[in-house]
């Protein structure tokens, strides 16, 4: 991202002089002769550093810098004014609105040094904020390591995996038993480092470089296995092997050239059992399950070992094809069917993955690592399916890490843009509104689908700042459309539950909206029902404040989450947006028609509007009109498109779509 510098002064000669100095030094320079002009430039450019005069007509420097501090908290502001203004500027310095005070007439060398320091501080503060955000929101274990190998912050998940209590004076190498220098060096020096290491506590972990900064890097750590047993009595069961014995047997098979499969079996829901029936009963149940597994393993001529954390490993030999593995695994878990295993009210579910030797690993250790990694990556998938290790999964994981890191810089590097999907009012028979959709074009990753990067942004926390960026750009577009005479009823903007959960969400939105001369009743915030219901009291309070500000509230993806509709009367909702999955067969299915009709009737009884997304056929459109739905969107109307295309479409689409509805 270029270093953007905004110069603000009501004296044209001073602006020209400063612009020459900083343009010569390679900065991207913008100039404004008033506070209002400066805020307009910040809306477009979000400059990292602002140099402003203090005494200016209409809006003085104090007011301008206070506004910038609220709207663009990461930007740093320098006051360049006469010494007589110092006492007045002191309050700005103390409040944090101003980074430095420099006196007119200025010393050019000092001015350049201070501006360079401001940009350096901006970068450091941004990196620090990203790391803090990652540590707080990531569901992965994260470790910060400084250039010399000194440990920085370690989030709670990583502390638990690595069994750390105090890391203030530890180095990264001190956490692990002797490993190859290349492995550690690759993690600490390579921007895409990856290694499997063993902690001094005996735990084997896989570490990826997640994100790299000038002075530190963040590593993601994942548990590969755990040599420390949870159930001591289980190890004493006859014929249950330990990890060392399993690895030895695997290496013997490999040396003999015998094909075999290594299988990882994780008891999926043991934590839930512990809460449901108590730990002692859950332990007894686990041991009974283990005994049944061991009996079945003997029947299929498999060696069974126990690792830890409710995880087993099997060696299946005497196989001629992958179908043999599936057949034996089906026999292994057959006793645990819901009609067969009746020793407890709990349902027994497994995560089962396997590797084929020697195709998926050249040593017992490599096979075990691969099958455990595969098991972990499938932990949230369907239970009791047999999933083979896929080396491309590791590459996908690395790709996710690259996307996650790139997302932190997507705004600064100006890689994001918006598309607009038109909505058609079935009663007015015209384009009445649109949905704002975020798009991302990365210089090396290319166009990254929202289906890929939005879930990553939700997990890692980037979605918060991305959401504010979308809101700001959408408000700019609405302002421009108003000036061009483009009339819309609503502009829908997606708001993440994580964004809404932020303590400063309401004041940030209020301040952002105050910076635009737009009618806030044009705004419609779309939220998913899952977050709203899980945080009902907080949702009611925040959504009520948005309603008072004139913003409409829509429930997105309605019908895919909660079956109970009682919450609708408790929340200040204006729009129900029926998910596309509910109307796929609406033209032929009477049950679907009845369901949509009932939803629509209920919504109208509660003074809510019904929007249907994913409309792709004329038959769907006509049926939705018969069912009294209000607004539709989908490829039948138009695909998401650029702002220029959307404005053109609004002007020409009405008559054509009305004719389409009449079947002409």
XYZ file of C-alpha atoms in Angstrom:
664
model
C 0.000 0.000 0.000
C 1.415 3.443 -0.850
C 2.142 5.771 2.051
C -0.785 8.184 1.796
C -0.327 11.605 3.352
C -3.129 14.171 3.677
C -2.159 17.841 4.034
C -4.794 20.230 5.416
C -4.341 24.016 5.497
C -6.409 27.000 4.431
C -3.313 28.723 3.006
C -2.769 27.620 -0.656
C 0.918 28.602 -0.597
C 1.595 26.399 2.426
C -0.191 23.455 0.810
C 1.854 23.811 -2.376
C 5.117 24.028 -0.441
C 4.368 20.989 1.715
C 3.114 18.995 -1.275
C 6.401 19.602 -3.137
C 8.451 18.387 -0.160
C 6.556 15.159 0.382
C 5.950 14.333 -3.275
C 9.709 14.571 -3.782
C 10.163 12.023 -0.960
C 7.870 9.531 -2.682
C 4.698 9.910 -0.611
C 1.267 9.768 -2.188
C 0.096 13.287 -1.295
C -3.459 14.630 -1.028
C -4.341 18.218 -0.142
C -7.412 19.847 1.385
C -8.095 23.519 2.134
C -10.724 22.859 4.824
C -11.815 20.311 7.393
C -14.836 19.232 5.342
C -12.684 18.740 2.258
C -10.255 16.681 4.342
C -13.021 14.375 5.589
C -14.244 13.897 2.010
C -10.735 12.823 0.961
C -10.454 10.473 3.951
C -13.680 8.770 2.870
C -12.041 7.884 -0.419
C -8.418 7.339 0.557
C -8.230 6.681 4.345
C -4.741 8.212 4.510
C -2.479 6.750 7.173
C -1.024 10.125 8.218
C -2.651 13.567 8.304
C -0.838 16.900 8.747
C -3.262 19.671 9.646
C -3.164 23.349 10.509
C -4.858 24.214 13.796
C -6.476 27.553 13.031
C -8.881 27.158 10.118
C -12.307 28.704 9.430
C -15.579 26.750 9.840
C -13.907 23.568 11.144
C -10.698 24.057 13.141
C -7.926 21.510 13.511
C -9.179 20.251 16.885
C -12.603 19.372 15.473
C -11.131 17.790 12.348
C -8.644 15.626 14.233
C -11.281 14.506 16.720
C -13.514 13.412 13.808
C -10.633 11.548 12.145
C -9.804 9.829 15.429
C -13.347 8.455 15.641
C -13.841 7.555 11.976
C -10.284 6.388 11.221
C -8.787 5.369 14.587
C -5.662 3.865 13.007
C -4.655 7.084 11.194
C -2.091 9.323 12.877
C -2.485 13.109 12.921
C 0.231 15.752 13.155
C -0.599 19.357 13.992
C 1.512 21.889 12.106
C 0.754 25.342 13.465
C 2.125 28.406 15.197
C 3.637 28.059 18.674
C 0.869 30.255 20.073
C -1.496 27.343 19.482
C 0.498 24.888 21.626
C -1.621 25.150 24.777
C -4.788 24.593 22.727
C -3.176 21.615 20.964
C -2.044 20.110 24.275
C -5.525 18.696 24.901
C -5.398 16.952 21.512
C -2.008 15.459 22.349
C -3.250 14.238 25.727
C -6.414 12.727 24.223
C -4.477 10.870 21.557
C -6.091 12.744 18.672
C -2.721 14.226 17.699
C 0.493 12.237 17.297
C 2.871 15.206 17.226
C 2.831 19.011 17.378
C 5.220 20.749 14.953
C 5.727 24.473 14.801
C 5.491 26.841 11.843
C 7.739 27.787 10.181
C 8.924 24.220 9.976
C 12.353 22.684 9.676
C 12.206 20.430 6.619
C 14.554 17.761 8.008
C 12.624 17.530 11.280
C 9.321 17.435 9.422
C 10.453 14.535 7.215
C 11.790 12.600 10.208
C 8.537 13.016 12.148
C 6.378 11.976 9.208
C 8.544 8.900 8.592
C 8.181 8.045 12.285
C 4.402 8.452 12.020
C 4.206 5.967 9.136
C 6.465 3.527 10.996
C 4.269 3.826 14.094
C 1.163 3.300 11.958
C 2.589 0.041 10.587
C 3.643 -1.199 14.035
C 0.287 -0.308 15.578
C -1.560 -2.035 12.752
C 0.538 -5.185 13.148
C 0.036 -5.127 16.913
C -3.715 -4.757 16.462
C -3.833 -7.665 14.029
C -1.915 -9.942 16.420
C -4.152 -8.919 19.331
C -7.231 -9.566 17.220
C -5.903 -12.956 16.151
C -5.033 -14.012 19.690
C -8.465 -13.027 20.955
C -10.652 -14.476 18.209
C -8.863 -17.424 16.606
C -10.073 -20.923 17.338
C -6.521 -22.201 16.692
C -3.513 -22.381 18.969
C -1.259 -19.381 18.242
C 2.284 -18.553 19.359
C 4.074 -15.262 18.695
C 7.832 -15.606 18.158
C 10.229 -12.663 17.835
C 13.130 -12.564 15.410
C 15.641 -13.852 17.967
C 13.455 -16.811 18.905
C 12.040 -15.159 22.034
C 8.435 -16.075 22.761
C 5.821 -13.340 22.722
C 2.149 -13.884 23.357
C 0.626 -17.362 23.468
C -3.143 -17.726 23.358
C -5.025 -20.019 25.717
C -5.489 -22.801 23.174
C -1.751 -22.985 22.478
C -0.941 -22.884 26.211
C -3.172 -25.889 26.702
C -1.674 -27.794 23.758
C 1.916 -27.027 24.745
C 1.226 -27.261 28.513
C 2.691 -23.855 29.237
C 2.227 -21.916 32.435
C 4.716 -19.065 32.121
C 6.294 -18.136 28.783
C 7.624 -14.690 29.676
C 11.256 -15.756 29.615
C 11.176 -18.801 27.310
C 12.550 -19.093 23.822
C 10.858 -21.073 21.113
C 13.592 -23.747 21.038
C 13.306 -24.280 24.812
C 9.766 -25.571 24.344
C 10.888 -28.607 22.393
C 13.063 -31.660 22.833
C 15.985 -31.870 20.360
C 14.806 -31.590 16.796
C 16.659 -30.848 13.580
C 18.004 -27.320 13.304
C 16.475 -27.098 9.841
C 12.978 -27.667 11.237
C 13.149 -24.802 13.716
C 15.073 -22.563 11.312
C 12.424 -23.145 8.642
C 9.728 -21.978 11.032
C 11.647 -18.923 12.208
C 13.059 -17.828 8.849
C 10.711 -18.954 6.086
C 7.503 -17.004 5.358
C 5.736 -20.343 4.717
C 7.459 -22.503 7.329
C 5.972 -25.841 8.405
C 7.374 -28.459 10.770
C 6.377 -31.309 13.063
C 8.019 -30.933 16.489
C 7.864 -32.572 19.905
C 7.482 -30.515 23.083
C 9.535 -31.164 26.197
C 6.280 -32.456 27.726
C 6.240 -35.206 25.090
C 3.489 -33.815 22.882
C 3.973 -33.890 19.146
C 2.690 -30.786 17.387
C 2.503 -29.486 13.854
C 3.438 -25.825 13.425
C 2.652 -23.501 10.514
C 3.786 -19.929 9.935
C 0.499 -18.047 9.974
C 1.539 -14.424 9.551
C 4.881 -12.587 9.377
C 5.785 -9.081 10.524
C 9.020 -7.117 10.612
C 9.893 -8.022 14.200
C 7.847 -11.152 14.886
C 5.771 -13.896 13.384
C 2.729 -15.841 14.530
C 2.789 -19.634 14.396
C -0.287 -21.826 14.398
C 0.239 -24.988 16.442
C -1.849 -28.142 16.057
C -1.750 -31.260 18.174
C -0.615 -34.337 16.258
C -0.697 -36.824 19.108
C -0.396 -37.075 22.862
C 1.691 -39.715 24.579
C 0.062 -38.980 27.917
C -2.907 -41.289 28.531
C -6.193 -40.000 29.866
C -7.571 -43.380 30.986
C -4.840 -45.286 32.765
C -6.924 -48.445 33.175
C -7.500 -48.631 29.430
C -3.817 -49.158 28.738
C -3.988 -52.329 30.822
C -6.626 -53.926 28.604
C -5.204 -57.067 26.984
C -3.876 -56.643 23.450
C -4.186 -52.820 23.403
C -0.901 -51.506 22.008
C 0.803 -48.212 22.739
C 1.975 -45.755 20.119
C 5.517 -47.112 20.026
C 4.294 -50.657 19.324
C 1.997 -49.458 16.544
C 4.828 -47.548 14.883
C 7.158 -50.534 15.151
C 4.575 -52.852 13.562
C 3.968 -50.348 10.756
C 7.689 -50.101 9.982
C 7.982 -53.913 9.920
C 5.115 -54.110 7.410
C 6.723 -51.406 5.255
C 10.092 -53.148 5.229
C 8.406 -56.396 4.215
C 6.560 -54.630 1.394
C 3.137 -55.644 2.716
C 0.254 -53.321 1.836
C -1.785 -52.209 4.849
C -3.918 -49.361 6.149
C -3.389 -47.207 9.209
C -6.656 -45.959 10.711
C -7.322 -43.195 13.242
C -10.537 -43.443 15.251
C -11.658 -40.535 17.425
C -14.635 -40.816 19.764
C -16.479 -37.740 18.548
C -18.656 -36.631 21.434
C -17.002 -37.723 24.675
C -16.939 -34.182 26.103
C -20.708 -34.017 25.716
C -21.051 -37.334 27.533
C -19.033 -36.088 30.484
C -21.407 -33.175 30.917
C -24.467 -35.349 30.382
C -23.796 -38.402 32.577
C -20.818 -37.335 34.697
C -17.115 -38.108 34.354
C -17.014 -41.421 36.204
C -19.909 -42.881 34.228
C -18.466 -41.499 30.996
C -15.121 -43.140 31.788
C -16.794 -46.476 32.447
C -18.739 -46.141 29.219
C -15.556 -45.287 27.326
C -13.804 -48.378 28.654
C -16.749 -50.523 27.610
C -16.649 -49.003 24.112
C -12.919 -49.676 24.012
C -13.460 -53.317 24.924
C -16.041 -53.677 22.149
C -13.673 -52.038 19.653
C -10.879 -54.375 20.725
C -13.130 -57.398 20.265
C -14.160 -56.226 16.800
C -10.549 -55.429 15.883
C -9.640 -59.017 16.706
C -12.446 -60.276 14.459
C -11.131 -58.305 11.481
C -7.490 -59.249 12.271
C -6.437 -55.697 13.106
C -3.909 -54.456 15.638
C -5.418 -51.777 17.885
C -3.513 -49.130 19.799
C -4.569 -46.315 22.087
C -3.016 -42.860 21.901
C -4.880 -40.469 24.213
C -7.859 -38.128 24.290
C -10.315 -40.845 23.213
C -8.279 -41.636 20.104
C -7.359 -45.080 18.765
C -5.230 -46.278 15.887
C -5.574 -49.514 13.912
C -3.319 -51.435 11.568
C -5.310 -53.335 8.933
C -3.297 -55.830 6.899
C -4.340 -58.630 4.546
C -6.078 -56.126 2.293
C -6.033 -56.195 -1.479
C -8.018 -53.034 -2.211
C -9.374 -49.922 -0.550
C -12.855 -51.464 -0.537
C -11.513 -54.089 1.874
C -10.652 -51.280 4.302
C -14.192 -49.903 4.105
C -15.711 -53.341 4.658
C -13.549 -54.019 7.706
C -14.231 -50.584 9.202
C -17.961 -51.082 8.720
C -17.670 -54.361 10.623
C -15.612 -52.620 13.323
C -18.314 -50.097 14.220
C -21.339 -52.275 13.433
C -22.036 -52.998 17.153
C -22.420 -49.268 17.827
C -25.498 -48.737 15.711
C -28.352 -46.991 17.570
C -30.347 -50.233 17.718
C -27.392 -52.398 18.737
C -25.566 -50.504 21.480
C -28.020 -49.855 24.308
C -25.788 -49.578 27.378
C -26.390 -45.859 27.652
C -28.741 -43.182 26.396
C -25.835 -41.494 24.621
C -25.179 -41.989 20.932
C -21.767 -43.363 19.960
C -20.152 -41.494 17.049
C -16.661 -41.766 15.588
C -14.419 -39.699 13.325
C -12.621 -42.290 11.182
C -9.786 -41.569 8.745
C -7.201 -43.846 7.169
C -3.957 -43.934 5.189
C -2.967 -46.557 2.637
C 0.622 -47.763 2.896
C 2.963 -47.174 1.256
C 1.144 -44.633 -0.964
C 0.332 -42.216 1.889
C 3.565 -42.474 3.869
C 7.026 -44.000 3.725
C 7.416 -44.657 7.457
C 5.253 -45.544 10.409
C 5.771 -42.075 11.874
C 4.768 -40.341 8.644
C 1.670 -42.521 8.256
C 0.613 -41.809 11.844
C 1.158 -38.077 11.466
C -0.798 -38.009 8.226
C -3.748 -40.022 9.497
C -3.979 -37.924 12.694
C -3.837 -34.676 10.745
C -6.584 -36.010 8.494
C -8.628 -37.039 11.531
C -8.318 -33.573 13.033
C -9.320 -31.831 9.815
C -12.441 -34.011 9.578
C -13.343 -33.617 13.263
C -16.348 -31.406 12.514
C -17.621 -33.470 9.611
C -20.171 -36.263 9.486
C -19.731 -39.059 11.988
C -18.941 -42.699 11.071
C -17.769 -41.896 7.529
C -14.461 -43.351 6.332
C -12.232 -40.579 4.949
C -8.870 -41.278 3.352
C -5.925 -38.979 3.961
C -5.493 -36.490 1.140
C -2.159 -34.700 0.814
C -3.955 -31.790 -0.826
C -5.627 -31.106 2.537
C -2.312 -29.823 3.851
C -1.998 -27.571 0.843
C -5.550 -26.317 1.423
C -4.615 -25.584 5.023
C -1.607 -23.597 3.852
C -3.813 -21.813 1.336
C -6.195 -20.872 4.146
C -3.269 -19.451 6.111
C -2.195 -17.384 3.091
C -5.740 -16.095 2.610
C -6.049 -15.269 6.303
C -2.833 -13.238 6.289
C -3.687 -11.472 3.030
C -7.099 -10.504 4.392
C -5.499 -8.390 7.104
C -4.003 -6.174 4.397
C -6.769 -6.307 1.795
C -8.223 -2.936 2.812
C -4.903 -1.123 3.035
C -3.750 -2.594 -0.274
C -6.985 -1.510 -2.003
C -7.863 -5.009 -3.195
C -11.536 -4.931 -2.191
C -14.508 -3.714 -4.183
C -18.279 -3.923 -4.035
C -20.874 -5.476 -6.284
C -24.588 -4.778 -6.137
C -27.348 -7.318 -6.739
C -30.675 -5.741 -7.770
C -33.923 -6.602 -5.985
C -37.274 -6.521 -7.751
C -40.488 -5.370 -6.046
C -43.286 -7.714 -7.128
C -46.011 -5.170 -6.367
C -44.376 -2.024 -7.774
C -42.877 -4.090 -10.613
C -39.590 -2.277 -10.582
C -36.073 -2.473 -9.211
C -36.566 -1.079 -5.737
C -33.395 -1.975 -3.852
C -30.157 -3.923 -3.883
C -27.849 -6.005 -1.739
C -24.240 -4.900 -1.296
C -21.744 -7.759 -1.765
C -18.028 -7.752 -0.954
C -15.518 -8.908 -3.566
C -11.749 -9.448 -3.373
C -9.142 -9.434 -6.131
C -5.669 -10.359 -4.837
C -2.559 -9.761 -7.012
C -1.257 -13.331 -6.640
C -4.251 -15.309 -5.354
C -6.481 -13.837 -8.056
C -10.212 -13.486 -7.497
C -10.985 -15.099 -4.140
C -14.558 -16.291 -3.788
C -16.565 -14.878 -0.870
C -17.519 -18.476 -0.091
C -13.820 -19.028 0.654
C -12.689 -15.847 2.382
C -15.795 -14.852 4.363
C -15.731 -17.977 6.618
C -11.999 -17.445 7.189
C -12.595 -13.791 8.032
C -15.354 -14.818 10.458
C -13.056 -17.275 12.214
C -9.963 -15.082 12.355
C -11.718 -11.787 13.132
C -10.950 -9.751 9.984
C -14.688 -9.633 9.311
C -15.078 -6.767 11.803
C -12.980 -4.224 9.894
C -14.145 -5.600 6.547
C -17.707 -4.946 7.663
C -17.030 -1.316 8.536
C -15.257 -0.843 5.193
C -18.287 -2.223 3.332
C -20.642 0.039 5.302
C -18.537 3.118 4.602
C -18.254 2.401 0.863
C -21.953 1.609 0.624
C -22.774 4.950 2.259
C -20.512 6.694 -0.246
C -22.368 4.965 -3.088
C -25.773 5.958 -1.669
C -24.602 9.558 -1.386
C -23.427 9.543 -5.011
C -26.677 7.960 -6.232
C -28.710 10.611 -4.452
C -26.775 13.317 -6.262
C -27.381 11.520 -9.592
C -31.115 11.259 -8.912
C -31.112 7.471 -8.514
C -34.075 6.509 -6.325
C -34.022 3.295 -4.287
C -36.133 2.139 -1.362
C -33.423 0.164 0.434
C -29.759 -0.784 0.257
C -29.066 -4.018 2.157
C -25.707 -4.517 3.867
C -24.591 -7.713 5.583
C -23.494 -7.284 9.216
C -21.527 -10.062 10.885
C -22.519 -11.276 14.330
C -18.910 -10.707 15.402
C -19.168 -7.114 14.243
C -22.448 -6.567 16.073
C -20.917 -8.105 19.218
C -18.215 -5.417 19.418
C -18.732 -3.054 22.364
C -18.164 -0.012 20.146
C -20.350 -1.209 17.256
C -23.239 1.233 17.800
C -21.119 4.366 18.397
C -18.890 3.526 15.421
C -21.905 3.078 13.159
C -23.524 6.277 14.444
C -20.326 8.257 13.885
C -19.797 6.746 10.454
C -23.356 7.546 9.343
C -23.051 11.090 10.681
C -20.217 11.658 8.207
C -22.539 11.193 5.222
C -25.434 13.300 4.027
C -27.762 10.358 3.430
C -31.189 9.267 4.567
C -30.483 6.449 7.038
C -33.901 4.926 6.307
C -32.348 3.723 3.025
C -30.093 1.366 4.985
C -31.066 -2.222 5.741
C -28.756 -4.360 7.871
C -28.937 -8.106 7.179
C -28.028 -10.409 10.076
C -28.164 -14.178 10.424
C -30.674 -15.514 12.907
C -28.178 -17.868 14.586
C -26.156 -15.090 16.218
C -29.249 -13.076 17.117
C -30.890 -15.944 18.969
C -27.735 -17.036 20.764
C -27.309 -13.452 21.997
C -30.950 -12.438 22.290
C -30.774 -9.757 25.015
C -27.750 -8.081 23.451
C -29.433 -8.284 20.045
C -32.606 -6.585 21.275
C -30.670 -3.687 22.813
C -28.402 -3.044 19.828
C -30.999 -3.537 17.126
C -33.375 -1.184 18.942
C -30.725 1.530 18.840
C -30.220 0.943 15.128
C -33.960 1.210 14.577
C -34.007 4.560 16.384
C -31.294 5.716 13.983
C -33.619 4.844 11.079
C -31.918 1.610 9.956
C -34.098 -1.365 8.935
C -33.271 -4.858 10.227
C -33.491 -7.995 8.091
C -33.090 -11.647 9.089
C -30.913 -13.284 6.427
C -31.056 -16.976 5.408
C -34.400 -17.379 7.154
C -35.533 -20.979 7.383
C -32.081 -22.579 7.552
C -31.555 -22.220 11.295
C -33.902 -22.200 14.247
C -37.262 -23.911 13.928
C -38.794 -21.831 16.728
C -40.213 -18.535 15.511
C -41.066 -17.092 18.923
C -38.015 -14.839 18.846
C -39.441 -12.858 15.924
C -41.860 -11.015 18.179
C -39.054 -10.052 20.562
C -36.673 -8.522 18.025
C -37.246 -5.253 16.109
C -37.230 -6.960 12.704
C -38.511 -5.351 9.505
C -37.675 -7.962 6.866
C -37.559 -11.743 6.642
C -35.294 -12.944 3.859
C -36.207 -16.485 2.781
C -33.174 -18.570 1.890
C -32.764 -19.843 -1.674
C -32.702 -23.457 -0.484
C -36.371 -23.223 0.502
C -37.680 -22.261 -2.930
C -35.729 -24.547 -5.265
C -38.750 -26.744 -6.006
C -41.496 -24.252 -5.194
C -43.033 -24.377 -8.694
C -43.819 -28.110 -8.347
C -43.911 -28.883 -4.602
C -47.172 -28.142 -2.774
C -45.496 -28.549 0.618
C -42.932 -25.894 -0.256
C -45.657 -23.579 -1.492
C -47.603 -24.064 1.743
C -44.526 -23.391 3.870
C -43.629 -20.159 2.032
C -47.268 -19.040 2.129
C -47.392 -19.558 5.896
C -44.100 -17.723 6.453
C -45.319 -14.835 4.306
C -48.664 -14.647 6.093
C -46.986 -14.687 9.494
C -44.502 -11.996 8.457
C -47.228 -9.735 7.087
C -49.262 -10.198 10.274
C -46.229 -8.884 12.168
C -45.790 -5.955 9.709
C -42.691 -7.470 8.176
C -41.712 -7.568 4.525
C -40.740 -10.835 2.812
C -37.715 -10.931 0.497
C -36.860 -14.142 -1.381
C -33.354 -14.765 -2.690
C -32.084 -17.198 -5.286
C -34.924 -16.784 -7.802
C -33.702 -18.260 -11.077
C -36.782 -19.207 -13.105
C -39.930 -17.468 -14.323
C -42.015 -20.233 -12.729
C -40.519 -19.454 -9.318
C -41.190 -15.751 -9.795
C -44.834 -16.233 -10.705
C -45.435 -18.625 -7.821
C -43.840 -16.214 -5.323
C -46.069 -13.459 -6.663
C -49.126 -15.672 -6.160
C -47.986 -16.390 -2.590
C -47.923 -12.625 -1.921
C -44.173 -12.275 -1.377
C -42.905 -8.705 -1.593
C -39.420 -8.598 -3.120
C -37.216 -11.077 -4.988
C -33.585 -11.256 -5.993
C -31.640 -13.794 -7.990
C -30.088 -14.485 -11.366
C -33.485 -14.250 -13.078
C -33.454 -10.548 -12.184
C -29.721 -9.904 -12.448
C -26.375 -11.149 -11.209
C -24.294 -9.035 -8.805
C -22.580 -6.286 -10.792
C -20.382 -3.238 -10.554
C -21.784 0.085 -9.397
C -21.737 1.566 -12.897
C -23.553 -1.461 -14.359
C -26.075 -1.425 -11.529
C -26.957 2.248 -12.051
C -27.428 1.589 -15.764
C -29.539 -1.488 -15.003
C -31.839 0.440 -12.650
C -32.619 2.863 -15.453
C -33.517 0.268 -18.092
C -34.721 -2.841 -16.265
C -38.186 -1.942 -15.017
C -40.216 -2.242 -18.204
C -38.437 -5.365 -19.363
C -38.980 -7.178 -16.067
C -42.624 -6.125 -15.906
C -43.091 -7.540 -19.418
C -41.339 -10.734 -18.339
C -43.865 -11.162 -15.541
C -46.707 -10.792 -18.007
C -45.152 -13.533 -20.133
C -44.610 -11.269 -23.131
